[in-house]
Short mmCIF file of C-alpha atoms in Angstrom, two decimals:
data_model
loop_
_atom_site.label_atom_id
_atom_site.label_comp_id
_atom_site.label_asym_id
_atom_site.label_seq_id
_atom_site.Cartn_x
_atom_site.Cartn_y
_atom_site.Cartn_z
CA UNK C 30 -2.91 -5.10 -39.36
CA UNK C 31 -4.51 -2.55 -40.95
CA UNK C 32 -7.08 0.11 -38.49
CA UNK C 33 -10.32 -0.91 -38.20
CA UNK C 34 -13.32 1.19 -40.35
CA UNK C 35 -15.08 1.69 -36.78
CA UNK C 36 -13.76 2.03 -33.12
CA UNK C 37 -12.35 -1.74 -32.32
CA UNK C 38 -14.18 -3.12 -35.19
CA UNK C 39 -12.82 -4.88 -38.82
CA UNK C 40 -15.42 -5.93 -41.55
CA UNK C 41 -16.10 -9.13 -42.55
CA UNK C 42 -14.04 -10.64 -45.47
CA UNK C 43 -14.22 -14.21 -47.15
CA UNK C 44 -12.39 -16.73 -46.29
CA UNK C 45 -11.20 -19.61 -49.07
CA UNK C 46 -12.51 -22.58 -48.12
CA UNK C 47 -10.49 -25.65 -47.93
CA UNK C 48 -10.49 -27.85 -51.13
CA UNK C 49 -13.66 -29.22 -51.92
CA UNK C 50 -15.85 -27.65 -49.15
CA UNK C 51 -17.63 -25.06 -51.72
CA UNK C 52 -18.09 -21.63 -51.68
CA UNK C 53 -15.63 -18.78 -49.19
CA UNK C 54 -16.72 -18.98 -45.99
CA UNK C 55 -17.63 -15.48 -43.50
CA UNK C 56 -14.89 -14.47 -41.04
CA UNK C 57 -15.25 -11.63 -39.00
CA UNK C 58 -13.12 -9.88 -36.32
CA UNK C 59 -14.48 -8.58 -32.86
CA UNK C 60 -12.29 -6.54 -30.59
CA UNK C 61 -13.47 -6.50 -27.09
CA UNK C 62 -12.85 -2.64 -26.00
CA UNK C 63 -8.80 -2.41 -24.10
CA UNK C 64 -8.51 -1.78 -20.91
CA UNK C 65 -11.39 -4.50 -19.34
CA UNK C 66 -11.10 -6.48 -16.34
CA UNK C 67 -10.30 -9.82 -17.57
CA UNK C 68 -10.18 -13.21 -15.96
CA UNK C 69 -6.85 -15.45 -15.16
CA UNK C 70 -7.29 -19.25 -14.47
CA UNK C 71 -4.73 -18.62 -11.36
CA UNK C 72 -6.67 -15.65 -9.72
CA UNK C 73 -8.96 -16.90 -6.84
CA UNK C 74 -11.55 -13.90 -6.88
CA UNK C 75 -14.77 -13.95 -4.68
CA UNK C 76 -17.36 -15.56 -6.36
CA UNK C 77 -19.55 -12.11 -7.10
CA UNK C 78 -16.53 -10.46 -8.37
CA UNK C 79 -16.20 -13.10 -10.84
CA UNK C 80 -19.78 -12.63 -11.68
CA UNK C 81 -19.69 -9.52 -12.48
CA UNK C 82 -16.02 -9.50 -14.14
CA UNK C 83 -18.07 -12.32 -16.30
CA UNK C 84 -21.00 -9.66 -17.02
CA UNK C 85 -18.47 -7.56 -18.03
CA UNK C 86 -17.02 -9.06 -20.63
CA UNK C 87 -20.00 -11.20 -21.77
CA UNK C 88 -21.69 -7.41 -22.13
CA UNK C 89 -18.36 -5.97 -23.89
CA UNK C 90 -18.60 -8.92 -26.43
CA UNK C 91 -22.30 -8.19 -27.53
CA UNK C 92 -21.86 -4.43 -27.91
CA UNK C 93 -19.03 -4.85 -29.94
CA UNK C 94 -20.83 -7.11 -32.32
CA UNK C 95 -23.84 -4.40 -31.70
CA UNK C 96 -21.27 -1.53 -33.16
CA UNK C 97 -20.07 -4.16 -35.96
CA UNK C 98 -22.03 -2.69 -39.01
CA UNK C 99 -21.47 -5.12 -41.08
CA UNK C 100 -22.14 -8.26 -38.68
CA UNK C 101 -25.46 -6.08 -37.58
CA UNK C 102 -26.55 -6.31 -41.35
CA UNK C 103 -25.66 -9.93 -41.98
CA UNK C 104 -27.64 -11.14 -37.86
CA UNK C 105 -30.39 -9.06 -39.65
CA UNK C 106 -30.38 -10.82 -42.98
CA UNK C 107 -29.81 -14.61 -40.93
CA UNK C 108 -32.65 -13.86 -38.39
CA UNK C 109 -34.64 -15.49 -36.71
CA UNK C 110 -31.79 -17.72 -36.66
CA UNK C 111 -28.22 -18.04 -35.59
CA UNK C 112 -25.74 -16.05 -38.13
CA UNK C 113 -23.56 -18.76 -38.27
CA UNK C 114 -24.58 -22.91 -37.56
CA UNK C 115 -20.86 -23.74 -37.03
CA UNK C 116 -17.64 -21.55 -36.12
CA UNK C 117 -14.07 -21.65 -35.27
CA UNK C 118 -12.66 -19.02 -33.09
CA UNK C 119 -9.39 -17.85 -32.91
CA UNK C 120 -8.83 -15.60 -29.55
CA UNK C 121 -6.13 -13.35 -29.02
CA UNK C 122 -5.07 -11.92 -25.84
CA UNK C 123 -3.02 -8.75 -26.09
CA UNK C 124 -1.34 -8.66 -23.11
CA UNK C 125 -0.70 -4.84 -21.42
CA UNK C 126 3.02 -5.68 -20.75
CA UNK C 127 5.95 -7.38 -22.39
CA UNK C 128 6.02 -10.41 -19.56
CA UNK C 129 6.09 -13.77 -20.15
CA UNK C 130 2.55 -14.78 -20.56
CA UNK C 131 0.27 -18.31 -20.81
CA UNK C 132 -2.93 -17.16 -23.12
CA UNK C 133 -4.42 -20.87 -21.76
CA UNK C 134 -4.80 -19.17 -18.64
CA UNK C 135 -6.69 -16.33 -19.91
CA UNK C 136 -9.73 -19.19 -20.85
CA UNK C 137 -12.55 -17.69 -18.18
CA UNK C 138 -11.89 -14.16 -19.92
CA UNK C 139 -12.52 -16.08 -23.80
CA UNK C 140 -15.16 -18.08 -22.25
CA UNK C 141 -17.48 -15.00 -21.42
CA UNK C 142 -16.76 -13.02 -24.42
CA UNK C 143 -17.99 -16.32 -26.56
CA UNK C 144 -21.15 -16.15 -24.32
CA UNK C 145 -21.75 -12.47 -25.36
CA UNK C 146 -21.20 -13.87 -29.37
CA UNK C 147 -23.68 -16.57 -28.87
CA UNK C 148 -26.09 -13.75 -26.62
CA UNK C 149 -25.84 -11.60 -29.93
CA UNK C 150 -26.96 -14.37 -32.14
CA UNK C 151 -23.89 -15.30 -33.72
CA UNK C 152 -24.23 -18.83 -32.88
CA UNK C 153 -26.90 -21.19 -31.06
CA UNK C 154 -24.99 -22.40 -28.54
CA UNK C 155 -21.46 -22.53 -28.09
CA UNK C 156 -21.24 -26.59 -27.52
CA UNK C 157 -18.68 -28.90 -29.36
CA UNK C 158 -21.47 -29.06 -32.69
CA UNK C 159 -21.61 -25.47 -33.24
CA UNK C 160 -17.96 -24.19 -31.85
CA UNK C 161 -14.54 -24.98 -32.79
CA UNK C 162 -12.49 -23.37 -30.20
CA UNK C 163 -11.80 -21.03 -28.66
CA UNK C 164 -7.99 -21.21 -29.62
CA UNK C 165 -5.87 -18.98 -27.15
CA UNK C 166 -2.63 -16.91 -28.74
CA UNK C 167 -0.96 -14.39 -27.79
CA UNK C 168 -0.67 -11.49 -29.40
CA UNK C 169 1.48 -7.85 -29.21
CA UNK C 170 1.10 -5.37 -26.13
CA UNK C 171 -1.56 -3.19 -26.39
CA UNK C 172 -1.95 -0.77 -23.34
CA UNK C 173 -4.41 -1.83 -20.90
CA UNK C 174 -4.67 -5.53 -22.52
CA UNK C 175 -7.50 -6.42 -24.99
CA UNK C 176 -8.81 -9.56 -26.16
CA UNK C 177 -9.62 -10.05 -30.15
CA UNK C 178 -11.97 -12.83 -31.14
CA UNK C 179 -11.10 -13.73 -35.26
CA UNK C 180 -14.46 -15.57 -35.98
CA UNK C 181 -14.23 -17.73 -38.99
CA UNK C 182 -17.52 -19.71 -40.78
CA UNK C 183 -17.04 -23.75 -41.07
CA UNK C 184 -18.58 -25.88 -43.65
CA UNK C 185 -20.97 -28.42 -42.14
CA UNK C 186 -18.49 -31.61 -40.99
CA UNK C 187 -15.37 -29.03 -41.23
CA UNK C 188 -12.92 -30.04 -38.48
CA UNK C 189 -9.87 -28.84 -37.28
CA UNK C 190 -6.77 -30.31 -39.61
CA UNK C 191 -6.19 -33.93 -38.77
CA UNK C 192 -2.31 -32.97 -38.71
CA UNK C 193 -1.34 -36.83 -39.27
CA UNK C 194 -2.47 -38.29 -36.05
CA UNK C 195 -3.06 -41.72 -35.91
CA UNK C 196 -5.60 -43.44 -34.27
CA UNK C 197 -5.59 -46.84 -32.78
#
């Protein structure tokens, strides 16, 4: 991966469409600053240290699309609206050690960062029309652990691959 042009930031870049579906579609990468609280499925935490774990990373979320130049221009050129009407996005967890890991359980932490996306005007909502996602990977070690949201534009009816499955 190459370094970012800003602090924790990549620019946008097209992404080819699948066959058929028209024109590239936007993709953009957010990287949540390293080092943040984040939220595990199997911690218990008091409910107002959630809350503000939550507010954390919701905040994080919008000021890295805030310091995003080139997502700033293009929620400029799309307002008042949403940037995007339907998304798919790819979350990576970079863990801060080697250990075994489970990104699943890492879903409260990808769930508030999305909110901060959708508080910045990158989507709507975040409900099953307007969101594919978020899909949890894991990714390499990055001191202090830092979540990555990869943010890619869908064509309207665009669904994940149907992968063969067969429906009765």
């Amino acid at each position: 991966m190459t370094a970012p042009t800003l602090p924790g930031l990549e620019p946008a870049r097209p992404v080819p469409a699948p066959a058929g579906a028209g024109p590239a579609r936007r993709a953009y990468t957010v990287m949540l600053p390293a080092g943040l609280r984040l939220l595990n499925a199997n911690q218990r935490p008091h409910h107002h240290q959630k809350a503000k774990i939550t507010r954390e990373l919701r905040g994080a979320a919008m000021e890295a699309v805030a310091e995003h130049a080139t997502l700033m221009t293009d929620l400029a050129a799309a307002k008042p609206g949403p940037l995007l009407q339907r998304a798919h996005i790819l979350g990576v967890l970079h863990p801060a050690t080697a250990r075994r890991a489970d990104p699943a359980n890492w879903y409260p932490s990808f769930k508030a960062a999305v909110d901060g996306l959708v508080d910045a005007g990158l989507l709507e909502d975040d409900d099953h029309t307007r969101l594919l996602g978020p899909d949890m990977r894991l990714g390499s070690v990055v001191k202090g652990g830092q979540l990555v949201l990869h943010i890619r534009e869908l064509a309207p009816g665009e669904q994940w691959p149907d992968l063969g499955t067969v429906r009765t």
